[in-house]
Short mmCIF file of C-alpha atoms and ligand atoms in Angstrom, two decimals:
data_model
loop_
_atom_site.label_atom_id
_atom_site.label_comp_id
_atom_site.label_asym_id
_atom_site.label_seq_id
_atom_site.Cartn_x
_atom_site.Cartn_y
_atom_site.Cartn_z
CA UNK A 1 -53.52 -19.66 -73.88
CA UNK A 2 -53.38 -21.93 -76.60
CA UNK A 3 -53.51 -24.88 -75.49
CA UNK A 4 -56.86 -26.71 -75.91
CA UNK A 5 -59.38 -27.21 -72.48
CA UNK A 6 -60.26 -30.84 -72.11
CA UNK A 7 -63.68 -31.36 -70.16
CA UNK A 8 -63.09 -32.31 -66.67
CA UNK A 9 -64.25 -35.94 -67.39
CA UNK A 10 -61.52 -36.27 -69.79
CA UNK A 11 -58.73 -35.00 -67.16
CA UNK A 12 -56.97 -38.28 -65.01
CA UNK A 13 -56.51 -35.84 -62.30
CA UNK A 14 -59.60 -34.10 -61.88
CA UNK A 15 -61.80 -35.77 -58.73
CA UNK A 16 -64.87 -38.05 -59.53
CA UNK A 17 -66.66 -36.55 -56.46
CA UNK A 18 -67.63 -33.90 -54.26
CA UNK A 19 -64.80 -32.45 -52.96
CA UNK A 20 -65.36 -31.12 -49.34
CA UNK A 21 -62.72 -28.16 -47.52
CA UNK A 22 -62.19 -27.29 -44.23
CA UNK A 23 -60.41 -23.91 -43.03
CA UNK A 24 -60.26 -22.25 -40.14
CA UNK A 25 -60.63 -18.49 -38.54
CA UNK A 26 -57.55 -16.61 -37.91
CA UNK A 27 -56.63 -14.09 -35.14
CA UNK A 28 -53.40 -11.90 -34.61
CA UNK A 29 -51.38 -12.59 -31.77
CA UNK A 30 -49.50 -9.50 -32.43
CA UNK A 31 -50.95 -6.68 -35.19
CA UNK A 32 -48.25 -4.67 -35.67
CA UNK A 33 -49.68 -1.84 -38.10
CA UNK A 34 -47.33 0.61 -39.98
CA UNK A 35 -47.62 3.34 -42.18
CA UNK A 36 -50.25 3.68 -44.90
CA UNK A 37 -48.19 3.00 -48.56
CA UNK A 38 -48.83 4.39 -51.70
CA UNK A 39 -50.82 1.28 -52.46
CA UNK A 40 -53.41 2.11 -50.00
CA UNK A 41 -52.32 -0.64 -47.82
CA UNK A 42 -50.83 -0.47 -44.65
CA UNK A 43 -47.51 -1.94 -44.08
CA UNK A 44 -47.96 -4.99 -41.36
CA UNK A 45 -45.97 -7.04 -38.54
CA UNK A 46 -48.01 -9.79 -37.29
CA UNK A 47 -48.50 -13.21 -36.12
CA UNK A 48 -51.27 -14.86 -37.30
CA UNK A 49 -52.72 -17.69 -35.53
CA UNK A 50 -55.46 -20.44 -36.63
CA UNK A 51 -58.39 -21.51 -34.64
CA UNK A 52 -60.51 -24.42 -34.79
CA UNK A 53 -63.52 -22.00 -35.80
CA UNK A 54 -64.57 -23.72 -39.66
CA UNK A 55 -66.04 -23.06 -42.53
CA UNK A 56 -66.59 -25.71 -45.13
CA UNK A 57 -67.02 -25.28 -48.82
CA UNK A 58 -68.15 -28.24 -50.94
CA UNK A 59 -67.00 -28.54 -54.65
CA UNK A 60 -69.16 -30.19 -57.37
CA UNK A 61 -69.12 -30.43 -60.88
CA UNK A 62 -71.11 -28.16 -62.85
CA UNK A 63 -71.94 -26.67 -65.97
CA UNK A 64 -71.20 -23.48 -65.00
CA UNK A 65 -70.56 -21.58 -61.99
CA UNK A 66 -72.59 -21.51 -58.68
CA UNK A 67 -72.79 -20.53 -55.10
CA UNK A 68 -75.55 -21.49 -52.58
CA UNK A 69 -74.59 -20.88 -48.80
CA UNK A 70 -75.96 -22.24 -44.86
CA UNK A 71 -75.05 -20.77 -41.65
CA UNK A 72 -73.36 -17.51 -40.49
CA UNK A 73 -74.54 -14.55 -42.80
CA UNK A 74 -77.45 -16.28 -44.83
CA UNK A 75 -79.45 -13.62 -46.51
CA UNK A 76 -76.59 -11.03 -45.59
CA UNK A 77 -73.30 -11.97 -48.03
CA UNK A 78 -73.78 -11.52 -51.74
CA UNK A 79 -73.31 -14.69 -53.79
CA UNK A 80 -72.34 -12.93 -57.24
CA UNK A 81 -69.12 -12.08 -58.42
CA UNK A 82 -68.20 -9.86 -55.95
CA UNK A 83 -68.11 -12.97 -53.40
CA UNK A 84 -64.70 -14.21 -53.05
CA UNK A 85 -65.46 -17.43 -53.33
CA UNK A 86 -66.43 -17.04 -56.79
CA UNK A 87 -63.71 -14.35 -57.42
CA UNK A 88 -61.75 -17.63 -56.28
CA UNK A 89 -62.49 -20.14 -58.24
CA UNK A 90 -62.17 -17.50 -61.35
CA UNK A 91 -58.71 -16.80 -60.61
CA UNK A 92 -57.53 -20.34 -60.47
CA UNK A 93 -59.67 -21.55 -63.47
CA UNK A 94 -57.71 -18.30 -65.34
CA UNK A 95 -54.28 -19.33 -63.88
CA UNK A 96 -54.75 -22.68 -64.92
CA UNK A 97 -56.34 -21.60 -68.58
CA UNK A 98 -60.13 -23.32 -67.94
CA UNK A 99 -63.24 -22.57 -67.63
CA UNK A 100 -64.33 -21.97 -63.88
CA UNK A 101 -67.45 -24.38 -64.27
CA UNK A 102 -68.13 -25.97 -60.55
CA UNK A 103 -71.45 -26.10 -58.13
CA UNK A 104 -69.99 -24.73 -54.71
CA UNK A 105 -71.36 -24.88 -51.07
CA UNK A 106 -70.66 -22.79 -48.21
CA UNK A 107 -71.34 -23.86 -44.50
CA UNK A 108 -70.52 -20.65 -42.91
CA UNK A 109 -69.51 -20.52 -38.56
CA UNK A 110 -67.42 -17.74 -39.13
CA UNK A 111 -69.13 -14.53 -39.14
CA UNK A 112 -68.67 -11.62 -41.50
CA UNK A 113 -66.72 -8.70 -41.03
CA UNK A 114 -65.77 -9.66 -37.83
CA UNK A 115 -61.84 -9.44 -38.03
CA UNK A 116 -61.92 -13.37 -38.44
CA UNK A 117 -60.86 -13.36 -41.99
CA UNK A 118 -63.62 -15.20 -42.57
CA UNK A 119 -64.13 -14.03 -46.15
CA UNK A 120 -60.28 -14.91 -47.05
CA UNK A 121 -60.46 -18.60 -45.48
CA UNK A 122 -63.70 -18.91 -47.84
CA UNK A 123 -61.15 -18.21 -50.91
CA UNK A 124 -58.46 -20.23 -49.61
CA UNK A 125 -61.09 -23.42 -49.31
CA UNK A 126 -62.08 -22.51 -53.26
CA UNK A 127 -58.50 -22.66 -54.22
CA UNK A 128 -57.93 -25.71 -52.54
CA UNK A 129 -61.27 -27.60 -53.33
CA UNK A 130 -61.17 -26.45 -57.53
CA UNK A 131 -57.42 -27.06 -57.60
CA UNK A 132 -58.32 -31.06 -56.36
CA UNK A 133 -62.00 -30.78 -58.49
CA UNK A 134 -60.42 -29.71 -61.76
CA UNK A 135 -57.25 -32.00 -61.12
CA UNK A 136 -55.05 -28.52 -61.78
CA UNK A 137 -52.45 -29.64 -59.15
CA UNK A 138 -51.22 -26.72 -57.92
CA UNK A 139 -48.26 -26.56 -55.40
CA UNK A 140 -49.02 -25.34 -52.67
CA UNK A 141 -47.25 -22.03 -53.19
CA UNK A 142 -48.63 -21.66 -56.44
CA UNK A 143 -52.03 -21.38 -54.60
CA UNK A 144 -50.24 -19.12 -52.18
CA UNK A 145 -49.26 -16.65 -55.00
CA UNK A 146 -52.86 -16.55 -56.26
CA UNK A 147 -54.23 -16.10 -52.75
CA UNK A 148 -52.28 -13.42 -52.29
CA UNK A 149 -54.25 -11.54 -55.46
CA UNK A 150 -57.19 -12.30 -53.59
CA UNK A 151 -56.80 -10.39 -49.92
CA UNK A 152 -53.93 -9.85 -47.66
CA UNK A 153 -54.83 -12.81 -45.45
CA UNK A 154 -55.70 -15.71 -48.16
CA UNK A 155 -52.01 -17.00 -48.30
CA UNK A 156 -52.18 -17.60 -44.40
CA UNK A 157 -55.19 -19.24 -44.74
CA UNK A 158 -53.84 -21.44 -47.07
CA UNK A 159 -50.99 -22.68 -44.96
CA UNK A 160 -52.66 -21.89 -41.24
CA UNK A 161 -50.81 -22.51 -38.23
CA UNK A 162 -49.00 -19.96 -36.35
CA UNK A 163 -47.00 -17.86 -39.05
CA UNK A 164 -45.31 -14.23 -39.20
CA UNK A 165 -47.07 -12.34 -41.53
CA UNK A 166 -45.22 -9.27 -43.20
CA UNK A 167 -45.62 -6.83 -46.19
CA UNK A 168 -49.35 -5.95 -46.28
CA UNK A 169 -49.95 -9.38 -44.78
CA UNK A 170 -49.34 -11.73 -47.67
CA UNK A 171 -45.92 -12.55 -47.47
CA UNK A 172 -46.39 -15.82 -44.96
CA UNK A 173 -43.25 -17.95 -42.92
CA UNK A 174 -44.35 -20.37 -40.49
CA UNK A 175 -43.62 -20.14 -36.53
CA UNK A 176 -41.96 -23.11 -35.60
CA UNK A 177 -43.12 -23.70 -32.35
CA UNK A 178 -42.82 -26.60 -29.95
CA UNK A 179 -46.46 -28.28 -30.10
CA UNK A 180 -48.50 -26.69 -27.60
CA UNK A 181 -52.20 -26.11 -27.97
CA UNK A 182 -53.74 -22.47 -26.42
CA UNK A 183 -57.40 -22.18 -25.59
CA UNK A 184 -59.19 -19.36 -26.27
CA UNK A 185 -62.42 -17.79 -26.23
CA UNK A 186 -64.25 -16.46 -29.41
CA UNK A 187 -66.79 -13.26 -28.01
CA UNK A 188 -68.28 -12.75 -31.36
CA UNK A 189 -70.24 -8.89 -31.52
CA UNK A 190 -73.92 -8.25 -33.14
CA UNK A 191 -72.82 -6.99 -36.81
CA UNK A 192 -69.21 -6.37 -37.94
CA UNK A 193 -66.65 -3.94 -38.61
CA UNK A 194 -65.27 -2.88 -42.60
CA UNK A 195 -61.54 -3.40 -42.46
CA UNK A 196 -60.98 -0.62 -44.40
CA UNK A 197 -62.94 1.61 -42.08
CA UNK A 198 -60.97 -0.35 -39.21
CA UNK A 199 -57.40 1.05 -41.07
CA UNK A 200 -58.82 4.75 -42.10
CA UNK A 201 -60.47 4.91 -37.91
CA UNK A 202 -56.27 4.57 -37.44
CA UNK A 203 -54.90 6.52 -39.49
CA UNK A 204 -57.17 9.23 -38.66
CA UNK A 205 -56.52 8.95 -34.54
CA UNK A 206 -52.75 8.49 -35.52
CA UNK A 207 -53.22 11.80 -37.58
CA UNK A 208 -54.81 14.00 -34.46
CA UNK A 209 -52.60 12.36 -32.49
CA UNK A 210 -54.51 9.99 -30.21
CA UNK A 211 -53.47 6.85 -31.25
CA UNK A 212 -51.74 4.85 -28.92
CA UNK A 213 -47.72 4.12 -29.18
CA UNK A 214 -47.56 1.51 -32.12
CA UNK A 215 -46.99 -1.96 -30.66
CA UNK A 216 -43.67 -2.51 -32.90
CA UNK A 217 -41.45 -5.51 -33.19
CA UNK A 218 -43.04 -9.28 -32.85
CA UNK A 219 -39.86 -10.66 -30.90
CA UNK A 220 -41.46 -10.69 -27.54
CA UNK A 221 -44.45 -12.56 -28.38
CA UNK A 222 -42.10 -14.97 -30.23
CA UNK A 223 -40.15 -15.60 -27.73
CA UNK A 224 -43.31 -16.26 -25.18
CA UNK A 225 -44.63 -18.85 -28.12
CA UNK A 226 -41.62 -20.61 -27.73
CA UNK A 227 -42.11 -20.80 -23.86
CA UNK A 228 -45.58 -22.71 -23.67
CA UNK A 229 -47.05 -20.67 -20.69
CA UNK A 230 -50.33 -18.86 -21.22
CA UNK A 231 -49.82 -15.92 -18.88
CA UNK A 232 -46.34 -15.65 -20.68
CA UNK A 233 -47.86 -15.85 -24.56
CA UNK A 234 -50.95 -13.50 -22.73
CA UNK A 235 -48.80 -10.87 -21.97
CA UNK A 236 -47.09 -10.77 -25.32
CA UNK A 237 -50.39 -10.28 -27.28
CA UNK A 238 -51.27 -6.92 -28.71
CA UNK A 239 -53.53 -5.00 -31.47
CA UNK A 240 -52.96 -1.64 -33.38
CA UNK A 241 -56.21 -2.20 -34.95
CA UNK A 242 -57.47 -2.31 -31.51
CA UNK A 243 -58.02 1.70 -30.73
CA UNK A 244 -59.46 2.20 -33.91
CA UNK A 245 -62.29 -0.88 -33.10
CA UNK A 246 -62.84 0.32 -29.48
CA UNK A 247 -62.87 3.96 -31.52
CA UNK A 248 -65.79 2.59 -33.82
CA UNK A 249 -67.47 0.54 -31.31
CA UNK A 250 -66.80 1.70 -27.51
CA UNK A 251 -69.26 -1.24 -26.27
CA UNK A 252 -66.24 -3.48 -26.91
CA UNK A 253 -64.17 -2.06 -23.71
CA UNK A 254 -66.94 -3.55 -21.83
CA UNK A 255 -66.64 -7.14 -23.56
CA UNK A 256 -62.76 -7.12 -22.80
CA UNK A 257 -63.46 -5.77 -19.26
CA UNK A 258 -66.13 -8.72 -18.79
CA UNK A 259 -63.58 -11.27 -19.90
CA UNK A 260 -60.75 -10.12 -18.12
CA UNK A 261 -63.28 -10.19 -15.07
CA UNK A 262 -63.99 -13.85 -15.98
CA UNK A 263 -60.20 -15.15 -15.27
CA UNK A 264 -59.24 -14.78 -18.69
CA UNK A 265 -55.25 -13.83 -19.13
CA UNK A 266 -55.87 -11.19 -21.61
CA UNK A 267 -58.31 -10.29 -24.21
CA UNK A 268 -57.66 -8.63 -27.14
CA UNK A 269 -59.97 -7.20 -30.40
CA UNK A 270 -59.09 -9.94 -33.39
CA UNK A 271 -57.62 -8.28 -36.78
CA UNK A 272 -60.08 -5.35 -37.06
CA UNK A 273 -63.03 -6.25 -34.94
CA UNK A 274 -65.27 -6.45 -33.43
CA UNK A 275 -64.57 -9.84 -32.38
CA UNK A 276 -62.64 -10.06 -29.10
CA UNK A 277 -60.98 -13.33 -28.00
CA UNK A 278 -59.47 -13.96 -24.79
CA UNK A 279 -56.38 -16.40 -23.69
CA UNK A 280 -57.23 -18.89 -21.07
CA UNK A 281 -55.00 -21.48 -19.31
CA UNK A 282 -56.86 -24.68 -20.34
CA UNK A 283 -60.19 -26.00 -21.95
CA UNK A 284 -61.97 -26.00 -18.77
CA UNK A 285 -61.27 -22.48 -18.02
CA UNK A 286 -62.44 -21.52 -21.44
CA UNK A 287 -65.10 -23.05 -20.55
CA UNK A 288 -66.43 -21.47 -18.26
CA UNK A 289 -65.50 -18.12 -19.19
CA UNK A 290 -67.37 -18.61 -22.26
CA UNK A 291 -70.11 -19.62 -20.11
CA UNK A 292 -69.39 -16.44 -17.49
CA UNK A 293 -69.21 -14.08 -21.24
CA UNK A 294 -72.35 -15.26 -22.20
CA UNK A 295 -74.51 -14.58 -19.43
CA UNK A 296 -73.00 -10.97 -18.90
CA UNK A 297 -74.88 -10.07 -22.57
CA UNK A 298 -71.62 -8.74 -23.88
CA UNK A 299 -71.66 -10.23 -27.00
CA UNK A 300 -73.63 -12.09 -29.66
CA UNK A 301 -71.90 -15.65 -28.62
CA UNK A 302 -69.24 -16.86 -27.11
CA UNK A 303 -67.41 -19.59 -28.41
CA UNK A 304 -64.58 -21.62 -27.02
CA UNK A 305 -61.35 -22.62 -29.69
CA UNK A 306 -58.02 -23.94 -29.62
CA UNK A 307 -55.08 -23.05 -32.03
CA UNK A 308 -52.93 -23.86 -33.97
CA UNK A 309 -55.05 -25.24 -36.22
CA UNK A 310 -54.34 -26.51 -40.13
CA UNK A 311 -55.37 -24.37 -42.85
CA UNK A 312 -57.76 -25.11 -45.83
CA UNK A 313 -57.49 -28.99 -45.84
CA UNK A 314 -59.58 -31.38 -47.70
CA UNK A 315 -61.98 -33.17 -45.12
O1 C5P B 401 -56.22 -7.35 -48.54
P1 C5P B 401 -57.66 -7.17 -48.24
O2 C5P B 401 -58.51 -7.10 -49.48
O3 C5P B 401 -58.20 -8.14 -47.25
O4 C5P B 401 -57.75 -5.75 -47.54
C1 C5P B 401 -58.98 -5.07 -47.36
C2 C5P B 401 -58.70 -3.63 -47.05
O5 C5P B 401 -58.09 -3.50 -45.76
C3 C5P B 401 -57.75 -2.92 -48.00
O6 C5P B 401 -58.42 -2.42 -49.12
C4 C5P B 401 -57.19 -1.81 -47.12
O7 C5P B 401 -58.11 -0.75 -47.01
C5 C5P B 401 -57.12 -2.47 -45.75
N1 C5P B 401 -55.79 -3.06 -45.50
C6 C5P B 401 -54.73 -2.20 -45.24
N2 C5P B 401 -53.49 -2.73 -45.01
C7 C5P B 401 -53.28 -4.06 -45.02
C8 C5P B 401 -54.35 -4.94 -45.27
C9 C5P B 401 -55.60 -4.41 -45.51
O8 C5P B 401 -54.90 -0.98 -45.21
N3 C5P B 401 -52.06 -4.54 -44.79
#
C-alpha cells in the first residue's frame, strides 16, 4: 500500500464523535450440520434468526488501540489480540491500508460461549463502528467479506434478520418474510459451551453411531416462516448441534423439559449451547414462562426476546 495515511482529523469522512453500535444475538431456527471438510469446518444449512438480546460497542478516537469492557463476562474474556473485537478493528484498518488506532467500549448482555454468537456480533459492531470512525466507507458487503475472515457467523451479524445461512455459515441471503414478530424466551446456562468441542461432541456420536438422523433440508421451516403461526414455525425448528450439547451437558434436557412444561411451543439448544430458547405465542406468554423458567432453577436467567431484529446498526 502506497498510498500515504492521512490522520483521521484530516479525513472529511471520518466521524467527529463517539460512534456507538448496536447488534444483536442470533439463534438457528434450523441447524442443519453436515459433514466435517477438509478445512476443519463443518458444512452447514441453517436459518439464522436475530433477537433483540444487545451488545453495544462504543468507538473513540485514539492514539492507538484499546479495549475496556462492562457487563456479561467482565473479568472472564481476554481483551488482547486474541479478542475479536480487536482482531476486528485490525482487519478493517489493514483492508482499508491504516493504522487501527481507536479507544473501544464493550457493554456486554450476551454471554460467552453460549451458542449466541455473541463473540461474532462483537466483530460485526467493530466493523461497523471503525468503518463510520475512520470514515473508510465500506459497502456493506465489503464488511460482509471481511466478516466472513473473522468467524462463520460475523457476515449474519452484519446484515441480521432472518437469513439462510450456507457453506460453513458465511455465505448469508436474507429470508423474505412477511413482517411478523416471534417471542421467545432466552434460558441462558451457568458457564458455556466451546463450539469446537460442540462440532467434535458430533462428530464423535455420529462416528459410534448415536447421533440422531441429521435434520436435513430448511424447506419446512421456510415454508412455516412464511405462514406467521407460532405452533406452525415451532414445529419446524430443529438443532444438530443439539445431541452433542445435551451430550456435554445432560442438565439441559431438564431446562427444555421445564419450558416445554411452562406452555412454551418448543424449545430448542441455540447454535452450540448451552443456551436454550423456547417459542411462545405472544409477549405475555413469554412472559410468564420466563417467569415459570426462572423459579424452576433451571438456568442462570431467563430472558424474554423478540426477532427479527436488525443487525450491527449505529445507535
Ligand atoms: O467460524 P468460527 O471461528 O466461529 O468457528 C469456530 C469453530 O467452530 C471452528 O474452528 C470449527 O471447529 C467449528 N465450526 C465448524 N463448522 C462450521 C462453523 C464452525 O466445525 N460451519
Amino acid at each position: 500500500m502506497t498510498e500515504a495515511w492521512r490522520p483521521d482529523g484530516d479525513d472529511p469522512r471520518a466521524a467527529s464523535g463517539p460512534v456507538r453500535v448496536r447488534v444483536p444475538a442470533k439463534i438457528n431456527l434450523r441447524l442443519g450440520v453436515g459433514p466435517l471438510r477438509a478445512d476443519g469446518y463443518h458444512e452447514l444449512n441453517t436459518v439464522y434468526h436475530a433477537i433483540s438480546i444487545h451488545d453495544e460497542l462504543t468507538a473513540r478516537r485514539g492514539d492507538t488501540l484499546s479495549l475496556t469492557m462492562e457487563g456479561e463476562g467482565t473479568g472472564e474474556l481476554a481483551l488482547d489480540d486474541s479478542n475479536l473485537v480487536i482482531r476486528a478493528a485490525r482487519a478493517l484498518a489493514a483492508y482499508a491500508g491504516r493504522p487501527a488506532h481507536a479507544r473501544l467500549h464493550l457493554r456486554k448482555q450476551i454471554p460467552l460461549a453460549g451458542g449466541l454468537a455473541g463473540g461474532s456480533a462483537d466483530a460485526a459492531a467493530t466493523l461497523v463502528a471503525c468503518d463510520t470512525l475512520w470514515g473508510t466507507g465500506l459497502a456493506r458487503d465489503e464488511l460482509a467479506a471481511i466478516a466472513a475472515t473473522l468467524g462463520s457467523d460475523v457476515p449474519f451479524l452484519i446484515h441480521g434478520g432472518t437469513a439462510l445461512g450456507t457453506g460453513r455459515g458465511e455465505a448469508v441471503s436474507p429470508v423474505l418474510a412477511r413482517p411478523t414478530s416471534w417471542h421467545w424466551v432466552v434460558a441462558i446456562a451457568d458457564g458455556g459451551i466451546s463450539t469446537p468441542e460442540a462440532y467434535r461432541e458430533l462428530d464423535r456420536l455420529r462416528d459410534r453411531g448415536t447421533a440422531p438422523e441429521p435434520i436435513g433440508s430448511t424447506d419446512g421451516l421456510l415454508a412455516a416462516l412464511r405462514q406467521r403461526d407460532p405452533a406452525v414455525l415451532a414445529a419446524a425448528l430443529g438443532n444438530d448441534l443439539q445431541a452433542a450439547a445435551l451430550s456435554l451437558r445432560p442438565a439441559l434436557a431438564d431446562t427444555l423439559k421445564a419450558g416445554e412444561a411452562a406452555g412454551a411451543l418448543a424449545g430448542i439448544v441455540s447454535g452450540s449451547g448451552p443456551t436454550c430458547v423456547f417459542l411462545t405465542r405472544d409477549a405475555a406468554d413469554a412472559e410468564r414462562i420466563a417467569g415459570e423458567l426462572a423459579a424452576a432453577g433451571v438456568c442462570r436467567q431467563a430472558r424474554t426476546a423478540h426477532g427479527p431484529v436488525a443487525g450491527a446498526r449505529i445507535a
